Amino acid sequence: AMGFSGMLIRPLVGVWLDGGNRVRMAKIGAIGTTIAFLGYALDLGPWPMLVFRLLHGLTMGMFTTALLSVVGASVPPSRRGD
């Protein structure tokens, strides 16, 4: 569930990042990942755990894609590809 949801969200996040909200998207992903970790600690059973796994996959996909975009945008054009 986590891997599948993360794989599905990445193309959408890429389109959203073209709008210029890279740091905001990274923050949302980090906050969502934290919420998923806290949900794991509650140990509410298999179905709520599935919801937290889906949330974790979505937000990790958002965070990693946005963070790599932030890093890529901060590299000077002359140094890209080194």
PDB file of N, CA and C in Angstrom:
ATOM      1  N   ALA A   1       0.829  -1.200   0.000  1.00  0.00           N
ATOM      2  CA  ALA A   1       0.000   0.000   0.000  1.00  0.00           C
ATOM      3  C   ALA A   1       0.870   1.260   0.000  1.00  0.00           C
ATOM      4  N   MET A   2       1.936   1.226   0.815  1.00  0.00           N
ATOM      5  CA  MET A   2       2.781   2.415   0.908  1.00  0.00           C
ATOM      6  C   MET A   2       3.510   2.683  -0.406  1.00  0.00           C
ATOM      7  N   GLY A   3       4.110   1.656  -0.969  1.00  0.00           N
ATOM      8  CA  GLY A   3       4.858   1.832  -2.212  1.00  0.00           C
ATOM      9  C   GLY A   3       3.955   2.213  -3.377  1.00  0.00           C
ATOM     10  N   PHE A   4       2.789   1.592  -3.451  1.00  0.00           N
ATOM     11  CA  PHE A   4       1.862   1.866  -4.545  1.00  0.00           C
ATOM     12  C   PHE A   4       1.333   3.297  -4.486  1.00  0.00           C
ATOM     13  N   SER A   5       0.963   3.749  -3.293  1.00  0.00           N
ATOM     14  CA  SER A   5       0.441   5.121  -3.180  1.00  0.00           C
ATOM     15  C   SER A   5       1.538   6.142  -3.450  1.00  0.00           C
ATOM     16  N   GLY A   6       2.758   5.854  -3.015  1.00  0.00           N
ATOM     17  CA  GLY A   6       3.870   6.764  -3.298  1.00  0.00           C
ATOM     18  C   GLY A   6       4.170   6.847  -4.786  1.00  0.00           C
ATOM     19  N   MET A   7       4.062   5.712  -5.467  1.00  0.00           N
ATOM     20  CA  MET A   7       4.315   5.683  -6.903  1.00  0.00           C
ATOM     21  C   MET A   7       3.231   6.452  -7.669  1.00  0.00           C
ATOM     22  N   LEU A   8       2.000   6.374  -7.202  1.00  0.00           N
ATOM     23  CA  LEU A   8       0.907   7.073  -7.882  1.00  0.00           C
ATOM     24  C   LEU A   8       0.961   8.587  -7.698  1.00  0.00           C
ATOM     25  N   ILE A   9       1.458   9.056  -6.560  1.00  0.00           N
ATOM     26  CA  ILE A   9       1.411  10.485  -6.277  1.00  0.00           C
ATOM     27  C   ILE A   9       2.544  11.260  -6.952  1.00  0.00           C
ATOM     28  N   ARG A  10       3.654  10.618  -7.251  1.00  0.00           N
ATOM     29  CA  ARG A  10       4.819  11.329  -7.780  1.00  0.00           C
ATOM     30  C   ARG A  10       4.552  12.117  -9.062  1.00  0.00           C
ATOM     31  N   PRO A  11       3.870  11.558 -10.071  1.00  0.00           N
ATOM     32  CA  PRO A  11       3.612  12.374 -11.264  1.00  0.00           C
ATOM     33  C   PRO A  11       2.754  13.610 -10.971  1.00  0.00           C
ATOM     34  N   LEU A  12       1.778  13.455 -10.083  1.00  0.00           N
ATOM     35  CA  LEU A  12       0.940  14.603  -9.724  1.00  0.00           C
ATOM     36  C   LEU A  12       1.750  15.668  -8.996  1.00  0.00           C
ATOM     37  N   VAL A  13       2.614  15.240  -8.103  1.00  0.00           N
ATOM     38  CA  VAL A  13       3.447  16.192  -7.370  1.00  0.00           C
ATOM     39  C   VAL A  13       4.362  16.924  -8.336  1.00  0.00           C
ATOM     40  N   GLY A  14       4.883  16.219  -9.332  1.00  0.00           N
ATOM     41  CA  GLY A  14       5.724  16.873 -10.330  1.00  0.00           C
ATOM     42  C   GLY A  14       4.996  17.995 -11.051  1.00  0.00           C
ATOM     43  N   VAL A  15       3.741  17.772 -11.389  1.00  0.00           N
ATOM     44  CA  VAL A  15       2.931  18.815 -12.034  1.00  0.00           C
ATOM     45  C   VAL A  15       2.686  19.966 -11.066  1.00  0.00           C
ATOM     46  N   TRP A  16       2.389  19.656  -9.803  1.00  0.00           N
ATOM     47  CA  TRP A  16       2.139  20.698  -8.804  1.00  0.00           C
ATOM     48  C   TRP A  16       3.402  21.512  -8.539  1.00  0.00           C
ATOM     49  N   LEU A  17       4.556  20.865  -8.593  1.00  0.00           N
ATOM     50  CA  LEU A  17       5.806  21.580  -8.328  1.00  0.00           C
ATOM     51  C   LEU A  17       6.153  22.562  -9.428  1.00  0.00           C
ATOM     52  N   ASP A  18       5.649  22.327 -10.634  1.00  0.00           N
ATOM     53  CA  ASP A  18       5.873  23.281 -11.708  1.00  0.00           C
ATOM     54  C   ASP A  18       5.221  24.623 -11.402  1.00  0.00           C
ATOM     55  N   GLY A  19       4.258  24.640 -10.490  1.00  0.00           N
ATOM     56  CA  GLY A  19       3.624  25.881 -10.061  1.00  0.00           C
ATOM     57  C   GLY A  19       4.504  26.707  -9.137  1.00  0.00           C
ATOM     58  N   GLY A  20       5.582  26.130  -8.625  1.00  0.00           N
ATOM     59  CA  GLY A  20       6.541  26.875  -7.829  1.00  0.00           C
ATOM     60  C   GLY A  20       6.409  26.714  -6.322  1.00  0.00           C
ATOM     61  N   ASN A  21       5.612  25.778  -5.837  1.00  0.00           N
ATOM     62  CA  ASN A  21       5.420  25.591  -4.393  1.00  0.00           C
ATOM     63  C   ASN A  21       6.292  24.457  -3.855  1.00  0.00           C
ATOM     64  N   ARG A  22       7.574  24.480  -4.176  1.00  0.00           N
ATOM     65  CA  ARG A  22       8.461  23.372  -3.808  1.00  0.00           C
ATOM     66  C   ARG A  22       8.615  23.225  -2.301  1.00  0.00           C
ATOM     67  N   VAL A  23       8.943  24.285  -1.617  1.00  0.00           N
ATOM     68  CA  VAL A  23       9.185  24.216  -0.177  1.00  0.00           C
ATOM     69  C   VAL A  23       7.894  23.891   0.560  1.00  0.00           C
ATOM     70  N   ARG A  24       6.807  24.467   0.135  1.00  0.00           N
ATOM     71  CA  ARG A  24       5.513  24.192   0.772  1.00  0.00           C
ATOM     72  C   ARG A  24       5.140  22.717   0.637  1.00  0.00           C
ATOM     73  N   MET A  25       5.365  22.146  -0.544  1.00  0.00           N
ATOM     74  CA  MET A  25       5.047  20.738  -0.760  1.00  0.00           C
ATOM     75  C   MET A  25       5.951  19.843   0.088  1.00  0.00           C
ATOM     76  N   ALA A  26       7.213  20.218   0.246  1.00  0.00           N
ATOM     77  CA  ALA A  26       8.126  19.444   1.097  1.00  0.00           C
ATOM     78  C   ALA A  26       7.672  19.500   2.556  1.00  0.00           C
ATOM     79  N   LYS A  27       7.210  20.658   3.001  1.00  0.00           N
ATOM     80  CA  LYS A  27       6.722  20.774   4.380  1.00  0.00           C
ATOM     81  C   LYS A  27       5.472  19.939   4.600  1.00  0.00           C
ATOM     82  N   ILE A  28       4.556  19.953   3.646  1.00  0.00           N
ATOM     83  CA  ILE A  28       3.341  19.141   3.760  1.00  0.00           C
ATOM     84  C   ILE A  28       3.697  17.660   3.823  1.00  0.00           C
ATOM     85  N   GLY A  29       4.647  17.242   3.002  1.00  0.00           N
ATOM     86  CA  GLY A  29       5.083  15.853   3.018  1.00  0.00           C
ATOM     87  C   GLY A  29       5.719  15.463   4.341  1.00  0.00           C
ATOM     88  N   ALA A  30       6.536  16.351   4.895  1.00  0.00           N
ATOM     89  CA  ALA A  30       7.184  16.061   6.183  1.00  0.00           C
ATOM     90  C   ALA A  30       6.164  15.972   7.310  1.00  0.00           C
ATOM     91  N   ILE A  31       5.197  16.865   7.317  1.00  0.00           N
ATOM     92  CA  ILE A  31       4.159  16.844   8.349  1.00  0.00           C
ATOM     93  C   ILE A  31       3.308  15.582   8.226  1.00  0.00           C
ATOM     94  N   GLY A  32       2.936  15.216   7.008  1.00  0.00           N
ATOM     95  CA  GLY A  32       2.140  14.006   6.804  1.00  0.00           C
ATOM     96  C   GLY A  32       2.883  12.743   7.204  1.00  0.00           C
ATOM     97  N   THR A  33       4.184  12.705   6.940  1.00  0.00           N
ATOM     98  CA  THR A  33       4.988  11.556   7.351  1.00  0.00           C
ATOM     99  C   THR A  33       5.036  11.451   8.866  1.00  0.00           C
ATOM    100  N   THR A  34       5.155  12.581   9.529  1.00  0.00           N
ATOM    101  CA  THR A  34       5.152  12.583  10.996  1.00  0.00           C
ATOM    102  C   THR A  34       3.818  12.079  11.540  1.00  0.00           C
ATOM    103  N   ILE A  35       2.723  12.514  10.933  1.00  0.00           N
ATOM    104  CA  ILE A  35       1.400  12.049  11.363  1.00  0.00           C
ATOM    105  C   ILE A  35       1.273  10.540  11.172  1.00  0.00           C
ATOM    106  N   ALA A  36       1.794  10.023  10.053  1.00  0.00           N
ATOM    107  CA  ALA A  36       1.743   8.576   9.814  1.00  0.00           C
ATOM    108  C   ALA A  36       2.544   7.822  10.873  1.00  0.00           C
ATOM    109  N   PHE A  37       3.730   8.320  11.217  1.00  0.00           N
ATOM    110  CA  PHE A  37       4.526   7.670  12.264  1.00  0.00           C
ATOM    111  C   PHE A  37       3.787   7.666  13.596  1.00  0.00           C
ATOM    112  N   LEU A  38       3.140   8.759  13.926  1.00  0.00           N
ATOM    113  CA  LEU A  38       2.369   8.812  15.170  1.00  0.00           C
ATOM    114  C   LEU A  38       1.197   7.839  15.124  1.00  0.00           C
ATOM    115  N   GLY A  39       0.595   7.696  13.953  1.00  0.00           N
ATOM    116  CA  GLY A  39      -0.504   6.741  13.790  1.00  0.00           C
ATOM    117  C   GLY A  39      -0.054   5.301  13.970  1.00  0.00           C
ATOM    118  N   TYR A  40       1.171   5.002  13.534  1.00  0.00           N
ATOM    119  CA  TYR A  40       1.702   3.657  13.752  1.00  0.00           C
ATOM    120  C   TYR A  40       1.810   3.354  15.242  1.00  0.00           C
ATOM    121  N   ALA A  41       2.172   4.349  16.010  1.00  0.00           N
ATOM    122  CA  ALA A  41       2.352   4.152  17.452  1.00  0.00           C
ATOM    123  C   ALA A  41       1.032   3.858  18.160  1.00  0.00           C
ATOM    124  N   LEU A  42      -0.092   4.268  17.568  1.00  0.00           N
ATOM    125  CA  LEU A  42      -1.389   4.030  18.198  1.00  0.00           C
ATOM    126  C   LEU A  42      -1.804   2.568  18.153  1.00  0.00           C
ATOM    127  N   ASP A  43      -1.352   1.843  17.150  1.00  0.00           N
ATOM    128  CA  ASP A  43      -1.652   0.412  17.013  1.00  0.00           C
ATOM    129  C   ASP A  43      -3.150   0.138  17.143  1.00  0.00           C
ATOM    130  N   LEU A  44      -3.924   0.702  16.202  1.00  0.00           N
ATOM    131  CA  LEU A  44      -5.389   0.601  16.256  1.00  0.00           C
ATOM    132  C   LEU A  44      -5.957  -0.627  15.551  1.00  0.00           C
ATOM    133  N   GLY A  45      -5.146  -1.385  14.880  1.00  0.00           N
ATOM    134  CA  GLY A  45      -5.622  -2.559  14.164  1.00  0.00           C
ATOM    135  C   GLY A  45      -5.227  -2.499  12.705  1.00  0.00           C
ATOM    136  N   PRO A  46      -5.604  -3.517  11.940  1.00  0.00           N
ATOM    137  CA  PRO A  46      -5.132  -3.592  10.555  1.00  0.00           C
ATOM    138  C   PRO A  46      -5.705  -2.540   9.607  1.00  0.00           C
ATOM    139  N   TRP A  47      -6.985  -2.220   9.716  1.00  0.00           N
ATOM    140  CA  TRP A  47      -7.570  -1.261   8.771  1.00  0.00           C
ATOM    141  C   TRP A  47      -7.095   0.166   9.016  1.00  0.00           C
ATOM    142  N   PRO A  48      -7.064   0.651  10.233  1.00  0.00           N
ATOM    143  CA  PRO A  48      -6.477   1.978  10.445  1.00  0.00           C
ATOM    144  C   PRO A  48      -4.984   2.009  10.069  1.00  0.00           C
ATOM    145  N   MET A  49      -4.290   0.891  10.272  1.00  0.00           N
ATOM    146  CA  MET A  49      -2.880   0.829   9.887  1.00  0.00           C
ATOM    147  C   MET A  49      -2.730   0.975   8.377  1.00  0.00           C
ATOM    148  N   LEU A  50      -3.671   0.402   7.621  1.00  0.00           N
ATOM    149  CA  LEU A  50      -3.642   0.543   6.170  1.00  0.00           C
ATOM    150  C   LEU A  50      -3.801   2.007   5.773  1.00  0.00           C
ATOM    151  N   VAL A  51      -4.678   2.714   6.469  1.00  0.00           N
ATOM    152  CA  VAL A  51      -4.862   4.143   6.188  1.00  0.00           C
ATOM    153  C   VAL A  51      -3.564   4.907   6.458  1.00  0.00           C
ATOM    154  N   PHE A  52      -2.905   4.594   7.566  1.00  0.00           N
ATOM    155  CA  PHE A  52      -1.647   5.271   7.876  1.00  0.00           C
ATOM    156  C   PHE A  52      -0.553   4.890   6.889  1.00  0.00           C
ATOM    157  N   ARG A  53      -0.561   3.666   6.388  1.00  0.00           N
ATOM    158  CA  ARG A  53       0.424   3.255   5.385  1.00  0.00           C
ATOM    159  C   ARG A  53       0.183   4.001   4.073  1.00  0.00           C
ATOM    160  N   LEU A  54      -1.078   4.173   3.694  1.00  0.00           N
ATOM    161  CA  LEU A  54      -1.384   4.945   2.490  1.00  0.00           C
ATOM    162  C   LEU A  54      -0.960   6.399   2.646  1.00  0.00           C
ATOM    163  N   LEU A  55      -1.251   6.978   3.795  1.00  0.00           N
ATOM    164  CA  LEU A  55      -0.828   8.346   4.078  1.00  0.00           C
ATOM    165  C   LEU A  55       0.695   8.457   4.035  1.00  0.00           C
ATOM    166  N   HIS A  56       1.375   7.495   4.616  1.00  0.00           N
ATOM    167  CA  HIS A  56       2.830   7.505   4.637  1.00  0.00           C
ATOM    168  C   HIS A  56       3.388   7.451   3.217  1.00  0.00           C
ATOM    169  N   GLY A  57       2.833   6.598   2.379  1.00  0.00           N
ATOM    170  CA  GLY A  57       3.291   6.505   0.996  1.00  0.00           C
ATOM    171  C   GLY A  57       3.059   7.786   0.223  1.00  0.00           C
ATOM    172  N   LEU A  58       1.874   8.365   0.386  1.00  0.00           N
ATOM    173  CA  LEU A  58       1.559   9.613  -0.316  1.00  0.00           C
ATOM    174  C   LEU A  58       2.488  10.746   0.110  1.00  0.00           C
ATOM    175  N   THR A  59       2.658  10.881   1.407  1.00  0.00           N
ATOM    176  CA  THR A  59       3.446  12.017   1.884  1.00  0.00           C
ATOM    177  C   THR A  59       4.941  11.811   1.658  1.00  0.00           C
ATOM    178  N   MET A  60       5.424  10.570   1.692  1.00  0.00           N
ATOM    179  CA  MET A  60       6.833  10.338   1.368  1.00  0.00           C
ATOM    180  C   MET A  60       7.090  10.611  -0.107  1.00  0.00           C
ATOM    181  N   GLY A  61       6.130  10.256  -0.958  1.00  0.00           N
ATOM    182  CA  GLY A  61       6.253  10.598  -2.373  1.00  0.00           C
ATOM    183  C   GLY A  61       6.291  12.097  -2.582  1.00  0.00           C
ATOM    184  N   MET A  62       5.465  12.805  -1.836  1.00  0.00           N
ATOM    185  CA  MET A  62       5.454  14.263  -1.932  1.00  0.00           C
ATOM    186  C   MET A  62       6.769  14.848  -1.433  1.00  0.00           C
ATOM    187  N   PHE A  63       7.223  14.376  -0.279  1.00  0.00           N
ATOM    188  CA  PHE A  63       8.410  14.940   0.344  1.00  0.00           C
ATOM    189  C   PHE A  63       9.657  14.712  -0.497  1.00  0.00           C
ATOM    190  N   THR A  64       9.878  13.477  -0.921  1.00  0.00           N
ATOM    191  CA  THR A  64      11.103  13.197  -1.664  1.00  0.00           C
ATOM    192  C   THR A  64      11.131  13.898  -3.016  1.00  0.00           C
ATOM    193  N   THR A  65      10.000  13.933  -3.712  1.00  0.00           N
ATOM    194  CA  THR A  65       9.942  14.607  -4.997  1.00  0.00           C
ATOM    195  C   THR A  65      10.164  16.107  -4.838  1.00  0.00           C
ATOM    196  N   ALA A  66       9.520  16.708  -3.853  1.00  0.00           N
ATOM    197  CA  ALA A  66       9.671  18.150  -3.630  1.00  0.00           C
ATOM    198  C   ALA A  66      11.079  18.488  -3.165  1.00  0.00           C
ATOM    199  N   LEU A  67      11.655  17.672  -2.291  1.00  0.00           N
ATOM    200  CA  LEU A  67      12.996  17.960  -1.797  1.00  0.00           C
ATOM    201  C   LEU A  67      14.029  17.868  -2.910  1.00  0.00           C
ATOM    202  N   LEU A  68      13.936  16.871  -3.761  1.00  0.00           N
ATOM    203  CA  LEU A  68      14.862  16.781  -4.887  1.00  0.00           C
ATOM    204  C   LEU A  68      14.681  17.954  -5.843  1.00  0.00           C
ATOM    205  N   SER A  69      13.478  18.436  -5.987  1.00  0.00           N
ATOM    206  CA  SER A  69      13.225  19.604  -6.820  1.00  0.00           C
ATOM    207  C   SER A  69      13.845  20.863  -6.219  1.00  0.00           C
ATOM    208  N   VAL A  70      13.750  21.005  -4.897  1.00  0.00           N
ATOM    209  CA  VAL A  70      14.369  22.151  -4.208  1.00  0.00           C
ATOM    210  C   VAL A  70      15.882  22.109  -4.387  1.00  0.00           C
ATOM    211  N   VAL A  71      16.465  20.945  -4.208  1.00  0.00           N
ATOM    212  CA  VAL A  71      17.913  20.810  -4.353  1.00  0.00           C
ATOM    213  C   VAL A  71      18.329  21.101  -5.797  1.00  0.00           C
ATOM    214  N   GLY A  72      17.593  20.558  -6.749  1.00  0.00           N
ATOM    215  CA  GLY A  72      17.908  20.806  -8.160  1.00  0.00           C
ATOM    216  C   GLY A  72      17.810  22.273  -8.543  1.00  0.00           C
ATOM    217  N   ALA A  73      16.845  22.970  -7.970  1.00  0.00           N
ATOM    218  CA  ALA A  73      16.686  24.393  -8.287  1.00  0.00           C
ATOM    219  C   ALA A  73      17.761  25.246  -7.628  1.00  0.00           C
ATOM    220  N   SER A  74      18.369  24.751  -6.547  1.00  0.00           N
ATOM    221  CA  SER A  74      19.380  25.551  -5.848  1.00  0.00           C
ATOM    222  C   SER A  74      20.776  25.402  -6.454  1.00  0.00           C
ATOM    223  N   VAL A  75      20.971  24.416  -7.327  1.00  0.00           N
ATOM    224  CA  VAL A  75      22.273  24.216  -7.966  1.00  0.00           C
ATOM    225  C   VAL A  75      22.404  25.226  -9.116  1.00  0.00           C
ATOM    226  N   PRO A  76      23.530  25.948  -9.188  1.00  0.00           N
ATOM    227  CA  PRO A  76      23.714  26.887 -10.296  1.00  0.00           C
ATOM    228  C   PRO A  76      23.714  26.168 -11.647  1.00  0.00           C
ATOM    229  N   PRO A  77      23.180  26.799 -12.678  1.00  0.00           N
ATOM    230  CA  PRO A  77      23.104  26.150 -13.991  1.00  0.00           C
ATOM    231  C   PRO A  77      24.462  25.666 -14.515  1.00  0.00           C
ATOM    232  N   SER A  78      25.524  26.344 -14.176  1.00  0.00           N
ATOM    233  CA  SER A  78      26.835  25.934 -14.658  1.00  0.00           C
ATOM    234  C   SER A  78      27.324  24.646 -14.003  1.00  0.00           C
ATOM    235  N   ARG A  79      26.774  24.283 -12.866  1.00  0.00           N
ATOM    236  CA  ARG A  79      27.206  23.092 -12.123  1.00  0.00           C
ATOM    237  C   ARG A  79      26.273  21.899 -12.308  1.00  0.00           C
ATOM    238  N   ARG A  80      25.167  22.074 -12.994  1.00  0.00           N
ATOM    239  CA  ARG A  80      24.214  20.977 -13.191  1.00  0.00           C
ATOM    240  C   ARG A  80      24.820  19.917 -14.091  1.00  0.00           C
ATOM    241  N   GLY A  81      24.662  18.681 -13.690  1.00  0.00           N
ATOM    242  CA  GLY A  81      25.202  17.568 -14.457  1.00  0.00           C
ATOM    243  C   GLY A  81      26.582  17.141 -14.020  1.00  0.00           C
ATOM    244  N   ASP A  82      27.189  17.845 -13.068  1.00  0.00           N
ATOM    245  CA  ASP A  82      28.528  17.462 -12.577  1.00  0.00           C
ATOM    246  C   ASP A  82      28.451  16.257 -11.682  1.00  0.00           C
TER     247      ASP A  82
END
